[in-house]
Structure formats: C-alpha cells, structure tokens
Backbone as numpy.savetxt, mean C-alpha at the origin, in Angstrom:
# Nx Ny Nz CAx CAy CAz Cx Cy Cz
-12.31 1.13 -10.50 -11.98 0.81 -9.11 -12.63 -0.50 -8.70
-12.06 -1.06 -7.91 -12.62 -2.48 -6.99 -13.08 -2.51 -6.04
-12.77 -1.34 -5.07 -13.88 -1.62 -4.35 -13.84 0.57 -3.58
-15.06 1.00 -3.26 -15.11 2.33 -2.93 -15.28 2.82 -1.55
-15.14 1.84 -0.85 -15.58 2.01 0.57 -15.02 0.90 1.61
-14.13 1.62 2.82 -14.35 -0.19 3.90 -15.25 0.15 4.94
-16.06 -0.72 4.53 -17.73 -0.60 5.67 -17.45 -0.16 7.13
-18.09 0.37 8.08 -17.98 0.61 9.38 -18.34 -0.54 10.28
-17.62 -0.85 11.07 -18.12 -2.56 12.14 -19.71 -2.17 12.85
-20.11 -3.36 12.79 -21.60 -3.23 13.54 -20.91 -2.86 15.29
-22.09 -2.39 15.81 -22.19 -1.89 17.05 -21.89 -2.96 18.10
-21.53 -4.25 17.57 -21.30 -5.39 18.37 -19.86 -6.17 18.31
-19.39 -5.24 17.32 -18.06 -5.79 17.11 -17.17 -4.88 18.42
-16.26 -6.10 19.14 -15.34 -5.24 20.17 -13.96 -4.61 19.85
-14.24 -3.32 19.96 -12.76 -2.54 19.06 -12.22 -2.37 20.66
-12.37 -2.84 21.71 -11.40 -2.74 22.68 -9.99 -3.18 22.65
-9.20 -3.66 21.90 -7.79 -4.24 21.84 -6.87 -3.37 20.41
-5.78 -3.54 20.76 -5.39 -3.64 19.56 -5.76 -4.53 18.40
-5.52 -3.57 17.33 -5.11 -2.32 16.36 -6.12 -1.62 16.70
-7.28 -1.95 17.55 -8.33 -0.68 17.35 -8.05 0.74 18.55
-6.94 0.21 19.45 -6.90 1.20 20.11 -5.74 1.96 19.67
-5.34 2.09 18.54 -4.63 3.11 17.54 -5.43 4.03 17.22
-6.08 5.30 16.95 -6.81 6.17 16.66 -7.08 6.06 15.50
-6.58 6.27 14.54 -7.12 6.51 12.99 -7.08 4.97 12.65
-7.10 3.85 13.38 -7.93 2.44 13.28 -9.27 2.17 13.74
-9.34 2.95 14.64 -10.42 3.03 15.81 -11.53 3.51 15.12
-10.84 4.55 13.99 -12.37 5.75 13.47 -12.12 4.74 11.88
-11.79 4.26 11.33 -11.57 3.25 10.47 -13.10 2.35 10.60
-12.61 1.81 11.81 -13.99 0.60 12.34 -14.77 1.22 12.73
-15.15 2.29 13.40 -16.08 2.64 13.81 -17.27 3.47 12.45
-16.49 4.57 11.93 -17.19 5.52 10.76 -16.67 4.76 9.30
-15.95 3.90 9.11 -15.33 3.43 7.69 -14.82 4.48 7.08
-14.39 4.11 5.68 -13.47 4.79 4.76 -14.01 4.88 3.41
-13.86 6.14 2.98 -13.98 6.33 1.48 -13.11 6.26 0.59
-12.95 5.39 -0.41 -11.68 5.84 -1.20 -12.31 6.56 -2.60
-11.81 7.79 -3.10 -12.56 8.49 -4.53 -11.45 8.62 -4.97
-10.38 7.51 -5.47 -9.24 7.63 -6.54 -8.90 6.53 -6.81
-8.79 6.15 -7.95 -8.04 4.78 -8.34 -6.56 4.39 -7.81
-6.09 5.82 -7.04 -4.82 5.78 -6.36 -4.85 6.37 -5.32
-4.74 5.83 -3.85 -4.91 6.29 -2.55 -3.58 6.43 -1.97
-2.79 7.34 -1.64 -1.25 7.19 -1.15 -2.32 7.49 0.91
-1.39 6.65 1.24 -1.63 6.64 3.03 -0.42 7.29 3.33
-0.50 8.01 4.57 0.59 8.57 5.12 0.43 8.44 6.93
1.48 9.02 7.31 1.87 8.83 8.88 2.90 8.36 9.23
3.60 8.69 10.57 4.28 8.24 11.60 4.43 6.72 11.89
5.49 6.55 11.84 5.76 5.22 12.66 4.53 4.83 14.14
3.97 3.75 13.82 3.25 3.46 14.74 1.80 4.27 14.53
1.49 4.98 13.14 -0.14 5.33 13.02 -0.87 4.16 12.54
-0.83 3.33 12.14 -1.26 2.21 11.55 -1.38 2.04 10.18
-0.75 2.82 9.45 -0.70 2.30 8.23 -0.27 0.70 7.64
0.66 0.72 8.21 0.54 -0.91 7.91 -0.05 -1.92 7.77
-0.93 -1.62 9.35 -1.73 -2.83 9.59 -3.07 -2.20 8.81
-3.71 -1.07 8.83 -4.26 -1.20 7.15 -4.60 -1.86 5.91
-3.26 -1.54 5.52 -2.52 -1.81 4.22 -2.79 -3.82 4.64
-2.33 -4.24 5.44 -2.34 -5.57 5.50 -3.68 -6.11 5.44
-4.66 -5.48 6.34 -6.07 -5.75 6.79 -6.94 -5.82 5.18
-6.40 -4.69 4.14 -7.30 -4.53 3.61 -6.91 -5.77 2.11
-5.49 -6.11 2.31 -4.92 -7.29 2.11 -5.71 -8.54 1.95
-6.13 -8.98 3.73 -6.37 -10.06 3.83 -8.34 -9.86 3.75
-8.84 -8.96 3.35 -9.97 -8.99 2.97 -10.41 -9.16 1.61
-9.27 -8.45 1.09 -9.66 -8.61 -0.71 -9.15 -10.05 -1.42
-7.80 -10.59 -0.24 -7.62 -11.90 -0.88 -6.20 -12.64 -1.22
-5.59 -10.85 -1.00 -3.79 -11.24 -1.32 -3.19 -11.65 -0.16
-1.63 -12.50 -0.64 -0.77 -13.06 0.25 -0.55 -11.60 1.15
-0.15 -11.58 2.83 0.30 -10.55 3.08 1.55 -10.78 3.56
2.54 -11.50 3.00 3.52 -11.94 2.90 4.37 -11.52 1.48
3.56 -10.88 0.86 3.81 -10.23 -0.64 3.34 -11.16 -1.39
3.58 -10.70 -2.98 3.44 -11.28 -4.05 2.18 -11.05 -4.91
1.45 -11.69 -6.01 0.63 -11.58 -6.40 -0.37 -12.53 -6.05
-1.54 -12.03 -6.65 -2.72 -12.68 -6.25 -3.13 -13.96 -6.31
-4.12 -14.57 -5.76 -4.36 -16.04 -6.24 -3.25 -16.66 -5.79
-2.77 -16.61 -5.07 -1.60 -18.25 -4.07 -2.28 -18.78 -3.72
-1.90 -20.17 -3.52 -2.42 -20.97 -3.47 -2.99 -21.28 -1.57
-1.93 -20.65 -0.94 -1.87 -20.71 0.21 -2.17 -19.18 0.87
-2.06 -18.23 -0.04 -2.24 -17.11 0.18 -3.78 -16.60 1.46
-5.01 -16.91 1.00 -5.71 -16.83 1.13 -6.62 -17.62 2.19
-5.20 -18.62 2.71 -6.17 -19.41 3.76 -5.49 -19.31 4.95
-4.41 -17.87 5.05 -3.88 -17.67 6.11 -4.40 -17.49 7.01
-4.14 -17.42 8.35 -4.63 -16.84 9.75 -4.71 -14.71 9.29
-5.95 -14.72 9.86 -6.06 -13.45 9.55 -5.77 -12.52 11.03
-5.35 -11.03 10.56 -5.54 -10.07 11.74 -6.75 -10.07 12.70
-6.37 -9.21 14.11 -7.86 -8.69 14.19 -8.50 -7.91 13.13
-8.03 -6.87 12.63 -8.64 -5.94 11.57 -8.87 -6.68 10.47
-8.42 -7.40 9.82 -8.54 -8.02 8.51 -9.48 -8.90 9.21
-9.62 -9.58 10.12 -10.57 -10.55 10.12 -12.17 -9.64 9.98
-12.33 -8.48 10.51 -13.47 -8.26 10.30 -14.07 -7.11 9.46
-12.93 -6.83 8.98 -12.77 -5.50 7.95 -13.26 -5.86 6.40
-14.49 -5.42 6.31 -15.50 -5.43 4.83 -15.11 -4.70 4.29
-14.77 -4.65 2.74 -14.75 -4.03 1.53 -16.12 -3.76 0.39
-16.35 -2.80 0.41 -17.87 -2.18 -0.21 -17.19 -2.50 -1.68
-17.40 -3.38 -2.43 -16.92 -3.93 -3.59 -17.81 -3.30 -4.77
-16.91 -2.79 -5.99 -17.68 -2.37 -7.28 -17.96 -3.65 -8.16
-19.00 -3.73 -8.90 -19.29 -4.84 -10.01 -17.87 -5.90 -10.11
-17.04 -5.04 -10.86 -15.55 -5.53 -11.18 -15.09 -6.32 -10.21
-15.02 -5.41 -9.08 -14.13 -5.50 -7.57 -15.35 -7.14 -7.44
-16.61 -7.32 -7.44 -17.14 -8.74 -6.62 -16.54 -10.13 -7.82
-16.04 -9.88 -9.12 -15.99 -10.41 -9.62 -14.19 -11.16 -9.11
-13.27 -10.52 -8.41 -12.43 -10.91 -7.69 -12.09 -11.35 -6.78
-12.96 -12.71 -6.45 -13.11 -13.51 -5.16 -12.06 -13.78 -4.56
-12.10 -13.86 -2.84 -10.55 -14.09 -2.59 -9.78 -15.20 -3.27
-10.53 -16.16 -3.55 -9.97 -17.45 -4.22 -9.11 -17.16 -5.37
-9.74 -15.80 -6.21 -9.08 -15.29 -8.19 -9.40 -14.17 -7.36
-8.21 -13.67 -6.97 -7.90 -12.06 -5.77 -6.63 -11.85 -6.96
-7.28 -10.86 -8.10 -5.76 -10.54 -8.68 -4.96 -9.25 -8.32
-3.98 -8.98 -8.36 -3.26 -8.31 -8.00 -1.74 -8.03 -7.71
-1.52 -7.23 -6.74 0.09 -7.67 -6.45 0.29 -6.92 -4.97
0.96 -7.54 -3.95 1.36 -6.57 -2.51 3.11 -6.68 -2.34
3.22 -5.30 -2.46 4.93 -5.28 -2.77 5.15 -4.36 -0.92
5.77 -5.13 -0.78 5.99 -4.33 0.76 7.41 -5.00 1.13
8.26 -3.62 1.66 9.64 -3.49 1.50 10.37 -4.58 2.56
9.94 -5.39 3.63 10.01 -6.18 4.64 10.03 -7.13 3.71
9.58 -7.81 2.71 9.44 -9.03 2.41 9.98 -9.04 0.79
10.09 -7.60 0.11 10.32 -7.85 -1.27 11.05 -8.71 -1.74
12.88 -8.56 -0.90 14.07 -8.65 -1.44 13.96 -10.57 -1.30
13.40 -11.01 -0.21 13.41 -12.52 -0.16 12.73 -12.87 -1.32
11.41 -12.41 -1.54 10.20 -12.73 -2.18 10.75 -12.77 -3.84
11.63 -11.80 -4.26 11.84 -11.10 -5.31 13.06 -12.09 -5.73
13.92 -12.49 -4.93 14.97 -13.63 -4.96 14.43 -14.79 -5.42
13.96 -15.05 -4.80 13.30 -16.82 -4.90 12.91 -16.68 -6.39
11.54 -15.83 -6.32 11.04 -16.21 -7.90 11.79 -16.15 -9.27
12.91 -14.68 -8.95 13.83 -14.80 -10.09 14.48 -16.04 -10.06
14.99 -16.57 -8.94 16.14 -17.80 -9.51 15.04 -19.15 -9.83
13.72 -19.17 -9.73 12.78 -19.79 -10.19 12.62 -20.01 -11.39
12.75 -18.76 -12.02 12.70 -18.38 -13.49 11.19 -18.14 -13.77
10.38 -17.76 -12.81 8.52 -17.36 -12.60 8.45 -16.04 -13.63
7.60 -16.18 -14.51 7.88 -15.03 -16.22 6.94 -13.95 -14.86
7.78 -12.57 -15.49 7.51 -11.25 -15.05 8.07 -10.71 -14.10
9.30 -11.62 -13.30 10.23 -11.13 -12.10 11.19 -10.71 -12.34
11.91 -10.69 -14.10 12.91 -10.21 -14.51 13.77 -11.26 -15.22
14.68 -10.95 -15.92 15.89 -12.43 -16.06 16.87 -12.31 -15.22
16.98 -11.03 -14.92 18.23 -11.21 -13.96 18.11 -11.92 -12.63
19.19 -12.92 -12.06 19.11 -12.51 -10.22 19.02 -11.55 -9.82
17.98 -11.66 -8.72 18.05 -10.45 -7.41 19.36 -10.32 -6.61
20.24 -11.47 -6.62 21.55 -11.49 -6.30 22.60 -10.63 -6.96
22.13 -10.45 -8.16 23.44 -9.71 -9.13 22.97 -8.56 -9.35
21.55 -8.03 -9.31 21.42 -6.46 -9.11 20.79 -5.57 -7.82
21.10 -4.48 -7.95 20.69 -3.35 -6.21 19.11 -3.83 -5.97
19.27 -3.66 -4.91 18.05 -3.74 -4.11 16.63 -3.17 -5.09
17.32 -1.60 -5.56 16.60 -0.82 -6.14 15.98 -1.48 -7.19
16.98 -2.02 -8.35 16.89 -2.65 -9.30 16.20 -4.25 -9.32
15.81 -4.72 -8.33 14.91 -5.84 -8.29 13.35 -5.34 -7.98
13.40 -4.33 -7.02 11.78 -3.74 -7.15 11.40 -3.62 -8.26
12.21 -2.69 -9.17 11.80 -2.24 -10.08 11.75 -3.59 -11.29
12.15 -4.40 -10.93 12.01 -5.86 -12.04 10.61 -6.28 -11.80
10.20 -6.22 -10.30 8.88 -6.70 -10.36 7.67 -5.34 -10.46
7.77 -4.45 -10.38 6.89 -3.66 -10.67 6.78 -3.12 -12.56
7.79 -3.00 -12.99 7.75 -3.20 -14.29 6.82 -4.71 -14.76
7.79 -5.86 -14.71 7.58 -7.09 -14.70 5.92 -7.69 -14.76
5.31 -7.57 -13.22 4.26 -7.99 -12.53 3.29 -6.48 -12.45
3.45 -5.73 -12.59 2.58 -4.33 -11.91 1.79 -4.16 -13.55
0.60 -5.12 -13.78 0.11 -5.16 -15.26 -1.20 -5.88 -15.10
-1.78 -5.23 -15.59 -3.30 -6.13 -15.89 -4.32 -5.83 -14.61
-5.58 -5.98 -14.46 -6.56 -5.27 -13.60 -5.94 -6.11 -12.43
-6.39 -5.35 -11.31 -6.18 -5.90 -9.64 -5.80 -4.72 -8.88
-5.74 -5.66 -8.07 -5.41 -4.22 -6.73 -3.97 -4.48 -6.37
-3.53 -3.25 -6.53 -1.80 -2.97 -5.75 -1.62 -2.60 -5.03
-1.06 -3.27 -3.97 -0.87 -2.74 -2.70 0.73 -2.40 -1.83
1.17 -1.26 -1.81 2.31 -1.27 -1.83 2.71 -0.63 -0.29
3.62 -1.25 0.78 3.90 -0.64 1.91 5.77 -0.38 2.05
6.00 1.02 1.67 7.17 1.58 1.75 7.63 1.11 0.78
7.67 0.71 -0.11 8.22 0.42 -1.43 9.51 0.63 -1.94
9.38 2.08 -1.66 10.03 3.55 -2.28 11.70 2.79 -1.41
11.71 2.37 -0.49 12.89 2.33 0.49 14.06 1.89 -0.08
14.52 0.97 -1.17 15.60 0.97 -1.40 16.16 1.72 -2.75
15.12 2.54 -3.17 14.98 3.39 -4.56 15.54 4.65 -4.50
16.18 5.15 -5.42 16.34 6.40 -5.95 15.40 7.44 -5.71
15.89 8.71 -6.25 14.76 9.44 -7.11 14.45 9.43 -7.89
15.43 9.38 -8.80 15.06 8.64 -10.34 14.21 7.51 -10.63
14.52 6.57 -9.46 13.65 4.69 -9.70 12.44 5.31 -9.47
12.41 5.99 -7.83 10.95 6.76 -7.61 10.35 6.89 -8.18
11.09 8.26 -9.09 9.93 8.69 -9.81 9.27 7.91 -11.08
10.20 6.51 -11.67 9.79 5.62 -12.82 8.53 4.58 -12.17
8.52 4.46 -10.69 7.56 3.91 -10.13 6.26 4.41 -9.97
6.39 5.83 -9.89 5.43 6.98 -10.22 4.59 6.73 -11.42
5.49 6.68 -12.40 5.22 7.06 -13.46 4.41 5.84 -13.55
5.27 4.41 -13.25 4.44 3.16 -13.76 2.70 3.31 -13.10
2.92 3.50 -11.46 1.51 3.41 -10.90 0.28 4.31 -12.10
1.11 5.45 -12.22 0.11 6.11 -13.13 -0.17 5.88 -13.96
0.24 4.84 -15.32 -0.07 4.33 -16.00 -1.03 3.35 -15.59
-0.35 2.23 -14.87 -1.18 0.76 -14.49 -3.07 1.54 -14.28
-2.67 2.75 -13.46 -4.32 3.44 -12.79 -4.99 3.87 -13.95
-5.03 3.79 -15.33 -5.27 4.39 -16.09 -6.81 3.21 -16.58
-6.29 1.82 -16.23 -7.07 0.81 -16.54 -8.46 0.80 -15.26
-9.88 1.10 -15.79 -10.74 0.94 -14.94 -10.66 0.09 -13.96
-9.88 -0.84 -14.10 -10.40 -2.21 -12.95 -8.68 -2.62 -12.33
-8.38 -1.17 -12.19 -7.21 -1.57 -11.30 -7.52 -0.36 -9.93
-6.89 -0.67 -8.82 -6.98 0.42 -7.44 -5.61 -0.05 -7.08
-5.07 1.47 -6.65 -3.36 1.04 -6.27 -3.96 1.97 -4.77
-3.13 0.81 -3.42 -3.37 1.56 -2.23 -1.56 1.80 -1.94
-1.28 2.88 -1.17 0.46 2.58 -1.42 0.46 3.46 0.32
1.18 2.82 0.81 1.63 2.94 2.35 2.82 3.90 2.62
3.05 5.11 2.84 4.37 5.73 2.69 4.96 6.49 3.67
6.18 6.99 3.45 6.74 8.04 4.22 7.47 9.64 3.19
7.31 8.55 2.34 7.73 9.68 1.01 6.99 10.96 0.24
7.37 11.96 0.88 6.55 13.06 -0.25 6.88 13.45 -1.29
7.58 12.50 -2.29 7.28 12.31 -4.01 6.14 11.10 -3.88
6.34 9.99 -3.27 4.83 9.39 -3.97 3.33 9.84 -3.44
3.63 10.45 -2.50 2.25 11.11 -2.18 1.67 12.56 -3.01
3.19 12.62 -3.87 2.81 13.98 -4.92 1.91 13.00 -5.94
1.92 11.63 -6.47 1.40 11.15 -7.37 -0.04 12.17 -7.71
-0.36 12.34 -9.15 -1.23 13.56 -9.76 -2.29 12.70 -9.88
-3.81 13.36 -9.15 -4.77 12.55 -8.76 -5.03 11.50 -7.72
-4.03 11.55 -7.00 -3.66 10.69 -5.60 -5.17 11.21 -4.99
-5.61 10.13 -4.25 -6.46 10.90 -3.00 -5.26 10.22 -1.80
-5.13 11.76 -1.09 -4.01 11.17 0.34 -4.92 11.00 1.76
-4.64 10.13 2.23 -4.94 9.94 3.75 -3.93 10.32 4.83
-3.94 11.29 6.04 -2.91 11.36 6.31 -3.43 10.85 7.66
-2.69 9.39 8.88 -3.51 9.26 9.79 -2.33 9.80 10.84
-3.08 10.27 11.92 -2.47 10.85 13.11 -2.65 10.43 14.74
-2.71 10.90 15.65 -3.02 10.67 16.63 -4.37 11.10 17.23
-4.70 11.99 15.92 -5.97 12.57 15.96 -6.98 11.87 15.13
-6.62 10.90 14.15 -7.08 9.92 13.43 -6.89 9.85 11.72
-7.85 9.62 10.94 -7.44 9.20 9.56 -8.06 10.45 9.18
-7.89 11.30 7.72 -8.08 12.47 7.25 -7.76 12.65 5.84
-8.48 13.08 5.33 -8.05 13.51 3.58 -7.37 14.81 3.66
-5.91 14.82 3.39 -5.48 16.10 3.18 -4.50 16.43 1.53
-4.81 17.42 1.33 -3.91 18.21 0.29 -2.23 17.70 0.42
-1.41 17.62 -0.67 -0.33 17.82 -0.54 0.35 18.12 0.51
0.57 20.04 0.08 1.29 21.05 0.70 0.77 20.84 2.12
-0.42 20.29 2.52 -0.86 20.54 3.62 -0.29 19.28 4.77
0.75 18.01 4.56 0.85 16.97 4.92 1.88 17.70 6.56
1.63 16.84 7.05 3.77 16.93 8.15 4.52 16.55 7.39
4.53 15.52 6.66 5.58 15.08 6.21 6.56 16.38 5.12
5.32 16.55 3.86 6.10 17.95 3.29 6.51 18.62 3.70
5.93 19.11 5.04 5.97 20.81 5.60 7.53 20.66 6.55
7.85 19.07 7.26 9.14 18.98 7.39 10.40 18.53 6.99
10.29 17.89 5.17 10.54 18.08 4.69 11.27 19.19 3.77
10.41 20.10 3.67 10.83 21.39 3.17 11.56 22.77 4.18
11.27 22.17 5.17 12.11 22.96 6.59 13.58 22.49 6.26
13.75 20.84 6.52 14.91 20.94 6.63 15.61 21.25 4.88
15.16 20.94 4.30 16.32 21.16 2.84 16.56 22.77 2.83
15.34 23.63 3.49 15.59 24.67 3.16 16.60 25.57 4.38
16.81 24.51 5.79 17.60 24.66 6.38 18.23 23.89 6.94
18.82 22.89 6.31 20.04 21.67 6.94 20.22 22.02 8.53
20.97 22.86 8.46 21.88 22.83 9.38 21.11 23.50 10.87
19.97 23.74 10.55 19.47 24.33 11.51 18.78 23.26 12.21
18.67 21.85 11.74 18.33 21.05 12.45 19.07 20.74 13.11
20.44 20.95 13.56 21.50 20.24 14.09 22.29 21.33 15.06
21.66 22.78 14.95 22.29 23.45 16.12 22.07 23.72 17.48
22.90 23.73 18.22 22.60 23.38 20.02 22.01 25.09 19.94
C-alpha cells in the first residue's frame, strides 16, 4: 500500500464551507480515514461526496484530476480543491517514495475517459490500445486502457468507471483490479454505484451517508439491499 491513512485537519483549519459541510466530508477532516486494503471500493448517493474524495485524494498524491496517468507534466501544478488543498496522506515507505512530481499511477473517471481515451489512441501513446476509441463501444475503450495502462506499482483511482460496461467487461475489470492489487506497492481507490464492484474479494467498503463515512459489510450496503428488492420484485416498484 501507499499510503494507510488521510490525516485529520488541525483545529485551525475552517471546515465551514463546502465540501466540508457534506457530512461524511466533514468527519473525513475532522477524525480522518483509515484505509486496511490494498482495495477500498467507496459507496453512496448522488451528492455524498464521493467524488470530491476520490478527486481530493487525487490532487494530494499527485495525479491529473482530469484523468490519466501519473506524472503529467501539467498534472500536478493544477489549482487545487478546498479538500485536496488541505487533505494529508499518512504515506507508507513506498507511498513517500512517489512524489507528486513521479505520482505514478492512473485516475480513470467516467466524465472524462471517452475524450481522454480518444486523443491518446489516435496519438498512438503505447498502452491505450491500437484501436480508435472512435471505432470501438464506449465499453471497449475503458477496457483498452485498463488492460493497456492499469500495470505496474501506483495508485488507481477510479470514479464510476463501471458506467459504460457490461457485466461481463465488469466483471474482467474486477478481475484485472484484483490482479494489479496483488503487487505490494499498488492501492486501487474506486468510487461507485455498483454492487458487483463493491463485491470485489478483500475490498475494504466505505459506505458515506448523511450520517457520514462508515466501514460496512457487503450484504449490509443500501445499495445491495435495493438492489436485491427490486430484481426480486420488478414490478412492485412500479405499482400505484
């Protein structure tokens, strides 16, 4: 892992504004975060803050949050969030040896893939695929760069990913994260709405709410539990 902890803000930092007046951002900055898995799946509602998270913890370790992999050139000297601007990462040996400057990695997030994923293929940039992103599905260009690029130590950071994929691609994305996690000096953080990637085996899940951020079980998520309502009753969602 790269890094095991995001530190709690000193008593002088002002969490009065947004993102901190989101709840499970609020207890973020205030108590910090543990991560105990080389693979952390986040969960929640539209508008819990996973995103800005996922971005914050982005622009602390060093990656574009515009996507892509690590080390851009321009990546790293962006204008930062409130949260990312003051959001510390409790870094392992490995993890200090990845300065934002050589920040390796990759941030695949579904807002920016399909542009991001275009350009470099018709670039001809080795690990984005040979094909155009023009001539294959949406599905089928994620999966060019996560095959492709999703290799070698760093941190992966993935927000909704899953969105133009299968179940089948899903679950080959599954499969890849679990491999890539196998290497000590990689941490995959992944942003979702999906309960197949939050099934990932050895996941630690976060689920944040209105009540705030939380380690929960599987079976124990909203998302599963309404999930499995409706498949197990379609139609009962839809009667007056």
């Amino acid at each position: 892992m790269l890094f095991t902890a995001i530190d709690a803000l000193s008593e002088n930092d002002d969490v009065s504004s947004w993102p901190f007046t989101v709840s499970a951002i609020r207890q973020v900055a205030q108590k910090g975060l543990q991560f105990s898995s080389p693979i952390t799946v986040i969960v929640g509602a539209n508008g819990s803050g996973k995103s800005t998270l996922v971005e914050a913890i982005a622009e602390s370790y060093g990656l574009d949050v515009r996507g892509g992999h690590g080390a851009r050139k321009y990546g790293s000297s962006l204008t930062k969030g409130p949260l990312g601007e003051v959001l510390r990462l409790k870094r392992t040996t490995t993890g200090q040896r990845f300065t934002r400057a050589h920040a390796k990695g990759f941030f695949l997030r579904a807002e920016t893939a399909f542009g991001m994923l275009s350009y470099m293929t018709e670039m001809g940039v080795r690990g984005y695929g040979e094909r155009l992103s023009t001539e294959v599905s949406h599905g089928e260009s994620y999966l060019q760069a996560i095959l492709g690029r999703f290799d070698g130590p760093g941190l992966y950071l993935l927000d909704e990913a899953e969105g133009p994929l299968s179940v089948e691609s899903t679950l080959a994305l599954m499969y890849r994260l679990r491999e890539i996690a196998k290497n000590p000096d990689v941490q995959i953080i992944y942003a979702t709405h999906s309960p197949l990637i939050s099934a990932i085996p050895g996941a630690q899940i976060l689920q944040m709410t209105e009540d705030g951020i939380a380690e929960v079980a599987w079976n124990e998520l909203e998302l599963v539990g309404l999930h499995r309502r409706f498949l197990e009753n379609p139609r009962g969602f839809f009667e007056d």
